[in-house]
PDB file of C-alpha atoms in Angstrom:
ATOM      1  CA  MET C 291      51.306   2.569 -52.563  1.00 95.00           C
ATOM      2  CA  PHE C 292      50.647   6.199 -52.911  1.00 97.00           C
ATOM      3  CA  LEU C 293      53.758   6.992 -54.667  1.00 96.00           C
ATOM      4  CA  ALA C 294      55.181  10.638 -55.225  1.00 97.00           C
ATOM      5  CA  LYS C 295      56.474  10.316 -58.552  1.00 94.00           C
ATOM      6  CA  ASN C 296      56.304  13.716 -60.068  1.00 96.00           C
ATOM      7  CA  TRP C 297      59.285  15.546 -58.435  1.00 97.00           C
ATOM      8  CA  VAL C 298      61.744  17.191 -60.466  1.00 96.00           C
ATOM      9  CA  ASP C 299      63.786  19.144 -57.918  1.00 97.00           C
ATOM     10  CA  TYR C 300      63.748  16.198 -55.499  1.00 98.00           C
ATOM     11  CA  ALA C 301      64.794  12.548 -55.684  1.00 98.00           C
ATOM     12  CA  VAL C 302      66.026   9.780 -53.435  1.00 98.00           C
ATOM     13  CA  LEU C 303      69.169   8.763 -55.174  1.00 97.00           C
ATOM     14  CA  ASP C 304      70.029   5.605 -53.093  1.00 97.00           C
ATOM     15  CA  SER C 305      69.773   4.207 -49.832  1.00 96.00           C
ATOM     16  CA  SER C 306      71.602   1.699 -47.594  1.00 96.00           C
ATOM     17  CA  SER C 307      72.335   0.869 -43.954  1.00 95.00           C
ATOM     18  CA  GLY C 308      70.022   3.099 -42.347  1.00 95.00           C
ATOM     19  CA  GLU C 309      70.601   6.048 -44.433  1.00 96.00           C
ATOM     20  CA  LYS C 310      69.136   7.599 -47.543  1.00 97.00           C
ATOM     21  CA  LEU C 311      71.023   9.823 -50.265  1.00 98.00           C
ATOM     22  CA  GLU C 312      68.871  12.779 -51.439  1.00 98.00           C
ATOM     23  CA  ARG C 313      69.094  15.420 -54.160  1.00 98.00           C
ATOM     24  CA  TRP C 314      67.132  18.603 -52.997  1.00 98.00           C
ATOM     25  CA  GLY C 315      67.478  20.926 -55.978  1.00 97.00           C
ATOM     26  CA  LYS C 316      71.189  21.229 -56.655  1.00 96.00           C
ATOM     27  CA  TYR C 317      72.333  19.742 -53.283  1.00 98.00           C
ATOM     28  CA  ILE C 318      72.829  16.467 -51.872  1.00 98.00           C
ATOM     29  CA  LEU C 319      71.803  15.432 -48.405  1.00 98.00           C
ATOM     30  CA  ARG C 320      72.798  12.363 -46.469  1.00 97.00           C
ATOM     31  CA  ARG C 321      70.136  11.584 -43.699  1.00 97.00           C
ATOM     32  CA  PRO C 322      69.214   8.667 -41.407  1.00 95.00           C
ATOM     33  CA  ASP C 323      66.001   6.547 -42.145  1.00 94.00           C
ATOM     34  CA  PRO C 324      64.964   3.763 -39.845  1.00 91.00           C
ATOM     35  CA  GLN C 325      63.126   1.989 -42.701  1.00 92.00           C
ATOM     36  CA  VAL C 326      66.487   1.308 -44.671  1.00 95.00           C
ATOM     37  CA  ILE C 327      67.416  -1.735 -43.093  1.00 94.00           C
ATOM     38  CA  TRP C 328      68.952  -3.211 -46.198  1.00 94.00           C
ATOM     39  CA  GLN C 329      72.624  -3.047 -47.084  1.00 94.00           C
ATOM     40  CA  ASN C 330      72.987  -2.128 -50.681  1.00 91.00           C
ATOM     41  CA  PRO C 331      76.399  -1.415 -52.062  1.00 92.00           C
ATOM     42  CA  LYS C 332      76.962   2.636 -51.997  1.00 93.00           C
ATOM     43  CA  LYS C 333      78.076   2.706 -55.583  1.00 92.00           C
ATOM     44  CA  ASN C 334      76.710   6.213 -56.224  1.00 95.00           C
ATOM     45  CA  PRO C 335      79.849   8.600 -55.696  1.00 96.00           C
ATOM     46  CA  LEU C 336      77.661  11.325 -54.257  1.00 97.00           C
ATOM     47  CA  TRP C 337      77.576   9.376 -50.951  1.00 97.00           C
ATOM     48  CA  LYS C 338      81.241  10.913 -50.420  1.00 96.00           C
ATOM     49  CA  LYS C 339      80.417  14.008 -52.018  1.00 96.00           C
ATOM     50  CA  CYS C 340      77.300  15.283 -50.250  1.00 97.00           C
ATOM     51  CA  ASN C 341      76.713  18.832 -49.206  1.00 98.00           C
ATOM     52  CA  GLY C 342      75.100  17.945 -45.759  1.00 97.00           C
ATOM     53  CA  HIS C 343      75.438  14.699 -43.645  1.00 97.00           C
ATOM     54  CA  TYR C 344      73.213  14.196 -40.619  1.00 97.00           C
ATOM     55  CA  HIS C 345      75.096  11.900 -38.101  1.00 94.00           C
ATOM     56  CA  ARG C 346      72.739   9.974 -35.865  1.00 89.00           C
ATOM     57  CA  SER C 347      73.885   9.693 -32.198  1.00 86.00           C
ATOM     58  CA  LYS C 348      73.596   6.478 -30.176  1.00 79.00           C
ATOM     59  CA  ALA C 349      72.299   8.440 -27.377  1.00 75.00           C
ATOM     60  CA  GLY C 350      69.455   9.874 -29.441  1.00 77.00           C
ATOM     61  CA  GLY C 351      69.288  12.825 -31.693  1.00 83.00           C
ATOM     62  CA  GLY C 352      72.103  13.777 -33.564  1.00 91.00           C
ATOM     63  CA  ASP C 353      74.220  16.745 -35.430  1.00 93.00           C
ATOM     64  CA  TRP C 354      74.449  18.070 -39.067  1.00 95.00           C
ATOM     65  CA  GLU C 355      77.733  18.204 -40.750  1.00 95.00           C
ATOM     66  CA  PHE C 356      77.802  20.747 -43.552  1.00 95.00           C
ATOM     67  CA  PHE C 357      79.971  20.786 -46.759  1.00 95.00           C
ATOM     68  CA  ASP C 358      79.255  23.929 -48.811  1.00 93.00           C
ATOM     69  CA  LEU C 359      75.678  24.083 -48.058  1.00 95.00           C
ATOM     70  CA  PRO C 360      73.797  27.317 -47.808  1.00 96.00           C
ATOM     71  CA  LYS C 361      71.515  28.185 -44.676  1.00 94.00           C
ATOM     72  CA  GLN C 362      68.562  28.236 -46.951  1.00 96.00           C
ATOM     73  CA  TRP C 363      67.654  27.327 -50.474  1.00 98.00           C
ATOM     74  CA  LYS C 364      64.450  26.697 -52.612  1.00 97.00           C
ATOM     75  CA  VAL C 365      62.816  23.910 -54.393  1.00 98.00           C
ATOM     76  CA  SER C 366      59.923  23.631 -56.577  1.00 98.00           C
ATOM     77  CA  TYR C 367      56.994  21.221 -57.249  1.00 98.00           C
ATOM     78  CA  GLY C 368      54.389  21.413 -60.046  1.00 97.00           C
ATOM     79  CA  LEU C 369      51.016  19.675 -58.789  1.00 97.00           C
ATOM     80  CA  ASN C 370      50.326  16.618 -60.984  1.00 95.00           C
ATOM     81  CA  GLY C 371      53.472  17.087 -63.059  1.00 95.00           C
ATOM     82  CA  ASN C 372      52.096  20.665 -64.274  1.00 95.00           C
ATOM     83  CA  PRO C 373      54.881  23.384 -64.145  1.00 93.00           C
ATOM     84  CA  GLU C 374      52.021  25.918 -64.371  1.00 93.00           C
ATOM     85  CA  GLN C 375      50.656  24.725 -60.866  1.00 96.00           C
ATOM     86  CA  SER C 376      54.157  25.117 -59.355  1.00 97.00           C
ATOM     87  CA  LEU C 377      54.741  25.559 -55.467  1.00 98.00           C
ATOM     88  CA  THR C 378      57.988  26.758 -54.137  1.00 98.00           C
ATOM     89  CA  PHE C 379      59.534  25.947 -50.652  1.00 98.00           C
ATOM     90  CA  HIS C 380      62.313  27.251 -48.606  1.00 97.00           C
ATOM     91  CA  LEU C 381      64.507  24.523 -47.105  1.00 97.00           C
ATOM     92  CA  LYS C 382      66.894  24.725 -44.463  1.00 95.00           C
ATOM     93  CA  PRO C 383      68.419  21.873 -42.236  1.00 94.00           C
ATOM     94  CA  PHE C 384      67.198  22.239 -38.839  1.00 89.00           C
ATOM     95  CA  ALA C 385      66.333  19.984 -35.691  1.00 79.00           C
ATOM     96  CA  PHE C 386      66.397  16.315 -35.844  1.00 84.00           C
ATOM     97  CA  LYS C 387      67.542  15.688 -39.498  1.00 92.00           C
ATOM     98  CA  HIS C 388      64.455  17.848 -40.977  1.00 94.00           C
ATOM     99  CA  THR C 389      64.616  20.203 -43.890  1.00 97.00           C
ATOM    100  CA  GLY C 390      61.238  21.824 -43.578  1.00 96.00           C
ATOM    101  CA  LEU C 391      59.335  19.542 -45.969  1.00 97.00           C
ATOM    102  CA  PHE C 392      58.058  16.005 -46.296  1.00 97.00           C
ATOM    103  CA  PRO C 393      58.537  15.218 -50.213  1.00 98.00           C
ATOM    104  CA  GLU C 394      56.431  12.106 -50.005  1.00 97.00           C
ATOM    105  CA  GLN C 395      53.495  13.892 -49.329  1.00 98.00           C
ATOM    106  CA  ALA C 396      53.364  15.196 -52.851  1.00 98.00           C
ATOM    107  CA  ALA C 397      51.383  12.085 -53.602  1.00 98.00           C
ATOM    108  CA  ASN C 398      48.608  13.579 -51.291  1.00 98.00           C
ATOM    109  CA  TRP C 399      48.943  16.999 -52.784  1.00 98.00           C
ATOM    110  CA  ASP C 400      48.233  15.766 -56.236  1.00 98.00           C
ATOM    111  CA  TRP C 401      45.314  13.867 -55.095  1.00 98.00           C
ATOM    112  CA  PHE C 402      43.375  16.267 -53.262  1.00 98.00           C
ATOM    113  CA  ALA C 403      44.269  19.178 -55.451  1.00 98.00           C
ATOM    114  CA  GLU C 404      42.497  17.245 -58.282  1.00 97.00           C
ATOM    115  CA  LYS C 405      39.507  16.882 -56.128  1.00 97.00           C
ATOM    116  CA  ILE C 406      39.249  20.531 -55.404  1.00 98.00           C
ATOM    117  CA  ALA C 407      39.916  21.608 -58.892  1.00 97.00           C
ATOM    118  CA  GLU C 408      37.122  19.250 -60.183  1.00 96.00           C
ATOM    119  CA  GLU C 409      34.713  20.337 -57.362  1.00 97.00           C
ATOM    120  CA  LYS C 410      35.439  24.070 -58.202  1.00 97.00           C
ATOM    121  CA  LYS C 411      34.678  23.560 -61.926  1.00 96.00           C
ATOM    122  CA  ARG C 412      31.515  21.500 -61.135  1.00 96.00           C
ATOM    123  CA  ARG C 413      30.264  24.372 -58.831  1.00 96.00           C
ATOM    124  CA  LEU C 414      31.159  27.191 -61.432  1.00 95.00           C
ATOM    125  CA  GLU C 415      29.361  25.202 -64.018  1.00 96.00           C
ATOM    126  CA  LYS C 416      26.236  25.481 -61.880  1.00 95.00           C
ATOM    127  CA  GLY C 417      26.781  29.093 -61.073  1.00 97.00           C
ATOM    128  CA  ASP C 418      27.726  28.294 -57.479  1.00 95.00           C
ATOM    129  CA  LYS C 419      30.320  30.473 -56.242  1.00 92.00           C
ATOM    130  CA  THR C 420      30.503  29.024 -52.774  1.00 96.00           C
ATOM    131  CA  PRO C 421      34.169  28.683 -51.811  1.00 97.00           C
ATOM    132  CA  ILE C 422      35.480  25.251 -51.050  1.00 98.00           C
ATOM    133  CA  LYS C 423      36.717  25.379 -47.506  1.00 98.00           C
ATOM    134  CA  VAL C 424      39.536  23.206 -46.435  1.00 98.00           C
ATOM    135  CA  LEU C 425      41.190  22.813 -42.907  1.00 98.00           C
ATOM    136  CA  ASN C 426      44.763  21.842 -42.471  1.00 98.00           C
ATOM    137  CA  LEU C 427      45.647  20.475 -39.005  1.00 98.00           C
ATOM    138  CA  PHE C 428      49.261  20.124 -37.805  1.00 96.00           C
ATOM    139  CA  ALA C 429      49.864  22.267 -41.055  1.00 97.00           C
ATOM    140  CA  TYR C 430      53.769  22.554 -40.413  1.00 96.00           C
ATOM    141  CA  THR C 431      55.499  24.721 -43.133  1.00 97.00           C
ATOM    142  CA  GLY C 432      52.370  24.500 -45.328  1.00 97.00           C
ATOM    143  CA  GLY C 433      53.021  22.311 -48.258  1.00 98.00           C
ATOM    144  CA  ALA C 434      49.348  20.929 -48.176  1.00 98.00           C
ATOM    145  CA  THR C 435      48.045  24.266 -47.504  1.00 98.00           C
ATOM    146  CA  LEU C 436      49.711  25.543 -50.572  1.00 98.00           C
ATOM    147  CA  ALA C 437      48.628  22.769 -52.847  1.00 98.00           C
ATOM    148  CA  ALA C 438      45.171  23.216 -51.724  1.00 98.00           C
ATOM    149  CA  ALA C 439      45.157  27.070 -52.275  1.00 98.00           C
ATOM    150  CA  LYS C 440      46.670  26.735 -55.724  1.00 98.00           C
ATOM    151  CA  ALA C 441      44.009  24.152 -56.647  1.00 98.00           C
ATOM    152  CA  GLY C 442      41.333  26.878 -55.668  1.00 97.00           C
ATOM    153  CA  ALA C 443      40.367  26.287 -52.150  1.00 98.00           C
ATOM    154  CA  GLU C 444      39.908  28.511 -49.232  1.00 98.00           C
ATOM    155  CA  LEU C 445      42.265  27.399 -46.196  1.00 98.00           C
ATOM    156  CA  THR C 446      42.459  27.511 -42.543  1.00 98.00           C
ATOM    157  CA  HIS C 447      45.969  26.566 -41.587  1.00 98.00           C
ATOM    158  CA  VAL C 448      46.742  25.603 -37.994  1.00 98.00           C
ATOM    159  CA  ASP C 449      49.744  24.764 -36.231  1.00 95.00           C
ATOM    160  CA  ALA C 450      51.014  25.104 -32.645  1.00 92.00           C
ATOM    161  CA  SER C 451      54.555  26.453 -33.624  1.00 93.00           C
ATOM    162  CA  LYS C 452      54.656  30.237 -34.342  1.00 95.00           C
ATOM    163  CA  GLY C 453      57.909  29.538 -36.195  1.00 95.00           C
ATOM    164  CA  MET C 454      56.541  26.890 -38.439  1.00 96.00           C
ATOM    165  CA  VAL C 455      53.387  29.032 -39.435  1.00 97.00           C
ATOM    166  CA  GLN C 456      55.937  31.960 -40.334  1.00 98.00           C
ATOM    167  CA  TRP C 457      57.663  29.570 -42.563  1.00 97.00           C
ATOM    168  CA  ALA C 458      54.411  28.626 -44.141  1.00 98.00           C
ATOM    169  CA  LYS C 459      53.700  32.284 -44.868  1.00 98.00           C
ATOM    170  CA  GLU C 460      57.043  32.615 -46.633  1.00 98.00           C
ATOM    171  CA  ASN C 461      56.313  29.769 -48.573  1.00 98.00           C
ATOM    172  CA  ALA C 462      53.115  31.007 -49.764  1.00 98.00           C
ATOM    173  CA  GLU C 463      54.783  34.222 -50.986  1.00 98.00           C
ATOM    174  CA  LEU C 464      57.259  32.339 -52.841  1.00 98.00           C
ATOM    175  CA  SER C 465      54.587  30.445 -54.683  1.00 98.00           C
ATOM    176  CA  GLY C 466      52.694  33.493 -55.596  1.00 97.00           C
ATOM    177  CA  LEU C 467      50.078  32.756 -53.037  1.00 98.00           C
ATOM    178  CA  ALA C 468      50.630  35.730 -50.563  1.00 97.00           C
ATOM    179  CA  SER C 469      47.016  37.019 -51.308  1.00 97.00           C
ATOM    180  CA  ALA C 470      45.353  33.744 -51.549  1.00 98.00           C
ATOM    181  CA  PRO C 471      42.487  33.227 -48.989  1.00 98.00           C
ATOM    182  CA  ILE C 472      44.456  31.411 -46.174  1.00 98.00           C
ATOM    183  CA  ARG C 473      43.733  32.017 -42.576  1.00 98.00           C
ATOM    184  CA  TYR C 474      47.011  31.394 -40.553  1.00 98.00           C
ATOM    185  CA  LEU C 475      46.535  30.338 -36.841  1.00 98.00           C
ATOM    186  CA  VAL C 476      49.152  29.594 -34.210  1.00 96.00           C
ATOM    187  CA  ASP C 477      46.875  27.261 -31.967  1.00 94.00           C
ATOM    188  CA  ASP C 478      46.480  23.789 -30.360  1.00 92.00           C
ATOM    189  CA  CYS C 479      44.712  21.704 -33.096  1.00 94.00           C
ATOM    190  CA  VAL C 480      42.627  19.908 -30.312  1.00 93.00           C
ATOM    191  CA  LYS C 481      41.351  23.184 -28.681  1.00 94.00           C
ATOM    192  CA  PHE C 482      40.896  24.836 -32.301  1.00 97.00           C
ATOM    193  CA  VAL C 483      38.642  22.013 -33.518  1.00 98.00           C
ATOM    194  CA  GLU C 484      36.602  21.989 -29.883  1.00 97.00           C
ATOM    195  CA  ARG C 485      36.146  25.772 -30.717  1.00 98.00           C
ATOM    196  CA  GLU C 486      35.049  25.183 -34.298  1.00 98.00           C
ATOM    197  CA  ILE C 487      32.189  22.878 -33.158  1.00 98.00           C
ATOM    198  CA  ARG C 488      30.937  25.518 -30.760  1.00 98.00           C
ATOM    199  CA  ARG C 489      30.974  27.984 -33.368  1.00 98.00           C
ATOM    200  CA  GLY C 490      29.230  25.674 -35.929  1.00 98.00           C
ATOM    201  CA  ASN C 491      31.824  25.924 -38.599  1.00 98.00           C
ATOM    202  CA  GLN C 492      32.380  23.176 -41.023  1.00 98.00           C
ATOM    203  CA  TYR C 493      34.668  22.339 -43.844  1.00 98.00           C
ATOM    204  CA  ASP C 494      34.549  20.539 -47.235  1.00 98.00           C
ATOM    205  CA  GLY C 495      37.749  19.002 -46.719  1.00 98.00           C
ATOM    206  CA  ILE C 496      40.017  18.150 -43.750  1.00 98.00           C
ATOM    207  CA  ILE C 497      43.963  17.311 -43.913  1.00 98.00           C
ATOM    208  CA  MET C 498      45.197  15.961 -40.768  1.00 97.00           C
ATOM    209  CA  ASP C 499      49.120  15.294 -40.626  1.00 94.00           C
ATOM    210  CA  PRO C 500      49.531  14.710 -36.674  1.00 91.00           C
ATOM    211  CA  PRO C 501      52.978  14.036 -34.990  1.00 83.00           C
ATOM    212  CA  SER C 502      53.618  10.547 -33.318  1.00 78.00           C
ATOM    213  CA  TYR C 503      54.236  12.367 -30.167  1.00 75.00           C
ATOM    214  CA  GLY C 504      54.263  15.946 -28.904  1.00 73.00           C
ATOM    215  CA  ARG C 505      53.305  18.417 -26.273  1.00 70.00           C
ATOM    216  CA  GLY C 506      50.595  21.124 -26.309  1.00 65.00           C
ATOM    217  CA  PRO C 507      51.361  24.557 -25.166  1.00 62.00           C
ATOM    218  CA  LYS C 508      50.485  23.848 -21.688  1.00 68.00           C
ATOM    219  CA  GLY C 509      52.229  20.412 -21.477  1.00 71.00           C
ATOM    220  CA  GLU C 510      49.353  18.188 -22.939  1.00 71.00           C
ATOM    221  CA  ILE C 511      50.706  15.093 -24.243  1.00 74.00           C
ATOM    222  CA  TRP C 512      49.970  13.914 -27.475  1.00 73.00           C
ATOM    223  CA  LYS C 513      50.609  10.253 -28.317  1.00 77.00           C
ATOM    224  CA  ILE C 514      48.927   9.393 -31.752  1.00 81.00           C
ATOM    225  CA  GLU C 515      47.998   5.816 -30.802  1.00 81.00           C
ATOM    226  CA  ASP C 516      46.107   7.071 -27.725  1.00 83.00           C
ATOM    227  CA  SER C 517      44.923  10.497 -29.167  1.00 88.00           C
ATOM    228  CA  ILE C 518      44.048   9.969 -32.616  1.00 93.00           C
ATOM    229  CA  TYR C 519      40.763   8.077 -32.414  1.00 95.00           C
ATOM    230  CA  PRO C 520      39.028  10.853 -30.106  1.00 96.00           C
ATOM    231  CA  PHE C 521      40.489  13.503 -32.189  1.00 96.00           C
ATOM    232  CA  LEU C 522      38.762  12.198 -35.251  1.00 97.00           C
ATOM    233  CA  GLN C 523      35.578  11.850 -33.597  1.00 97.00           C
ATOM    234  CA  LEU C 524      35.853  15.726 -32.763  1.00 97.00           C
ATOM    235  CA  SER C 525      37.116  16.496 -36.236  1.00 98.00           C
ATOM    236  CA  GLU C 526      34.153  14.592 -38.010  1.00 97.00           C
ATOM    237  CA  LYS C 527      31.713  17.157 -36.497  1.00 98.00           C
ATOM    238  CA  ILE C 528      33.247  19.969 -38.499  1.00 98.00           C
ATOM    239  CA  LEU C 529      33.236  17.973 -41.819  1.00 98.00           C
ATOM    240  CA  LYS C 530      30.192  18.846 -43.957  1.00 97.00           C
ATOM    241  CA  LYS C 531      27.803  16.085 -44.732  1.00 95.00           C
ATOM    242  CA  ASP C 532      28.432  16.391 -48.402  1.00 95.00           C
ATOM    243  CA  ALA C 533      32.203  16.986 -47.876  1.00 97.00           C
ATOM    244  CA  LEU C 534      34.768  16.189 -50.435  1.00 97.00           C
ATOM    245  CA  PHE C 535      37.720  14.407 -48.636  1.00 98.00           C
ATOM    246  CA  PHE C 536      39.229  13.703 -45.277  1.00 98.00           C
ATOM    247  CA  LEU C 537      43.081  12.994 -45.384  1.00 98.00           C
ATOM    248  CA  LEU C 538      44.970  11.359 -42.445  1.00 97.00           C
ATOM    249  CA  ASN C 539      48.550  10.886 -42.337  1.00 96.00           C
ATOM    250  CA  SER C 540      50.780   8.792 -40.088  1.00 93.00           C
ATOM    251  CA  TYR C 541      54.579   8.359 -39.764  1.00 86.00           C
ATOM    252  CA  THR C 542      54.453   5.672 -36.931  1.00 74.00           C
ATOM    253  CA  THR C 543      54.649   1.887 -37.463  1.00 68.00           C
ATOM    254  CA  GLY C 544      51.974   1.888 -34.691  1.00 72.00           C
ATOM    255  CA  LEU C 545      49.249   2.681 -37.223  1.00 85.00           C
ATOM    256  CA  GLN C 546      48.948   0.347 -40.121  1.00 91.00           C
ATOM    257  CA  PRO C 547      46.968   1.299 -43.206  1.00 94.00           C
ATOM    258  CA  GLY C 548      44.113  -1.063 -42.118  1.00 95.00           C
ATOM    259  CA  VAL C 549      43.920   0.639 -38.698  1.00 94.00           C
ATOM    260  CA  MET C 550      43.717   4.152 -40.332  1.00 95.00           C
ATOM    261  CA  ALA C 551      41.108   2.668 -42.920  1.00 97.00           C
ATOM    262  CA  TYR C 552      39.006   1.352 -40.238  1.00 96.00           C
ATOM    263  CA  MET C 553      38.770   4.569 -38.349  1.00 97.00           C
ATOM    264  CA  LEU C 554      37.768   6.574 -41.427  1.00 97.00           C
ATOM    265  CA  LYS C 555      35.264   3.852 -42.400  1.00 97.00           C
ATOM    266  CA  ASP C 556      33.658   4.061 -38.704  1.00 97.00           C
ATOM    267  CA  LEU C 557      33.784   7.629 -38.084  1.00 97.00           C
ATOM    268  CA  ILE C 558      33.120   9.067 -41.634  1.00 97.00           C
ATOM    269  CA  GLN C 559      32.011   6.469 -44.135  1.00 96.00           C
ATOM    270  CA  LYS C 560      29.331   5.109 -42.123  1.00 95.00           C
ATOM    271  CA  SER C 561      27.453   8.341 -41.983  1.00 93.00           C
ATOM    272  CA  ARG C 562      28.228   9.737 -45.512  1.00 94.00           C
ATOM    273  CA  GLY C 563      29.054   6.725 -47.827  1.00 94.00           C
ATOM    274  CA  GLY C 564      31.777   7.405 -50.269  1.00 95.00           C
ATOM    275  CA  ILE C 565      35.300   5.407 -50.532  1.00 97.00           C
ATOM    276  CA  VAL C 566      38.095   4.774 -48.213  1.00 97.00           C
ATOM    277  CA  ASP C 567      41.556   4.065 -49.435  1.00 97.00           C
ATOM    278  CA  SER C 568      44.344   3.583 -47.096  1.00 97.00           C
ATOM    279  CA  GLN C 569      48.026   2.455 -48.119  1.00 97.00           C
ATOM    280  CA  GLU C 570      51.773   3.302 -47.438  1.00 96.00           C
ATOM    281  CA  VAL C 571      53.092   6.504 -48.877  1.00 96.00           C
ATOM    282  CA  GLY C 572      56.583   5.892 -50.765  1.00 96.00           C
ATOM    283  CA  LEU C 573      59.295   7.571 -52.708  1.00 97.00           C
ATOM    284  CA  PRO C 574      60.947   6.072 -55.717  1.00 97.00           C
ATOM    285  CA  ILE C 575      64.793   5.177 -55.220  1.00 96.00           C
ATOM    286  CA  ALA C 576      66.827   5.929 -58.522  1.00 93.00           C
ATOM    287  CA  GLU C 577      69.630   3.737 -57.914  1.00 85.00           C
ATOM    288  CA  SER C 578      67.669   0.540 -57.152  1.00 87.00           C
ATOM    289  CA  ASN C 579      64.356   0.866 -58.739  1.00 83.00           C
ATOM    290  CA  GLN C 580      63.095   0.215 -54.947  1.00 91.00           C
ATOM    291  CA  VAL C 581      60.546   2.316 -53.151  1.00 95.00           C
ATOM    292  CA  LEU C 582      61.166   3.918 -49.870  1.00 96.00           C
ATOM    293  CA  PRO C 583      58.208   3.462 -47.440  1.00 94.00           C
ATOM    294  CA  CYS C 584      57.477   6.927 -45.640  1.00 95.00           C
ATOM    295  CA  GLY C 585      54.520   6.221 -43.523  1.00 94.00           C
ATOM    296  CA  CYS C 586      50.858   5.764 -44.355  1.00 96.00           C
ATOM    297  CA  SER C 587      47.809   7.647 -45.504  1.00 97.00           C
ATOM    298  CA  ALA C 588      44.023   7.175 -45.266  1.00 98.00           C
ATOM    299  CA  ARG C 589      41.574   8.842 -47.629  1.00 98.00           C
ATOM    300  CA  TRP C 590      38.181   9.168 -47.549  1.00 98.00           C
ATOM    301  CA  PHE C 591      36.327  10.843 -50.370  1.00 97.00           C
ATOM    302  CA  GLN C 592      33.239  11.110 -52.388  1.00 90.00           C
ATOM    303  CA  GLY C 593      34.733   9.795 -55.659  1.00 68.00           C
ATOM    304  CA  GLU C 594      32.931   8.555 -58.510  1.00 58.00           C
ATOM    305  CA  GLU C 595      29.752   7.981 -56.315  1.00 45.00           C
ATOM    306  CA  ARG C 596      29.063  11.672 -55.877  1.00 40.00           C
ATOM    307  CA  SER C 597      26.128  12.677 -57.620  1.00 36.00           C
TER     308      SER C 597
END
């Protein structure tokens, strides 16, 4: 399992009966989680002293109930446990239980940040000043964008939501990356990749964090089980032949690690070699020493076989 274990400002404190109890900085949130089908005894007193509780509705959706929670606050994360490589994020509770950050993705931030830093060092030692270009698709509030930029890459950040892109810019400023080489685009990810193919642009790394279901700006339906393979076929065309990595995330149980691994093997490893690794992504649970599953990630990379 790819485990996000380097958090200081975040923790899953406990989990039981369809809910998780989390610490986000100094605030405690209680949120639903469909993976929590076990019924551990809720011994932690913070279950009854949370700052925010999202109540799931039987009809779908739900509502927040707040207890002394600010409209917005901050948390920080040090890449690979290094406080000198700190990222800072604005958080705020909004639509359908979310806060603007998926903390389990820190496991992937650490991984590709290390890949980028190693490649940057290798290039500099050879006198090669070519930038490491990374594309972040469905980029949300920019966690992956900031991690890659902090490691030394040049980023293209694409998301269809203007509000999410603005939020990502705010996070970049908080993280000391306001002047970093990040290009922010409000765009449909599929249409953007199609244009990049026509323009002949290519990238050293691609990060893809697609939703399970969504609609494009003109009502186009995105269902990950139907849309992901043809989109990977398109995206492979803008990945350099000697690229560093490709990361694919999934939050739906419809795509198992083996399925995701097969797609990357078929579309990327077959023509480039390298290594494919696909596993569940998880967060440690403090109270029970269990791990909370949070979806899957598939990684292709050159790894130790790179010459």
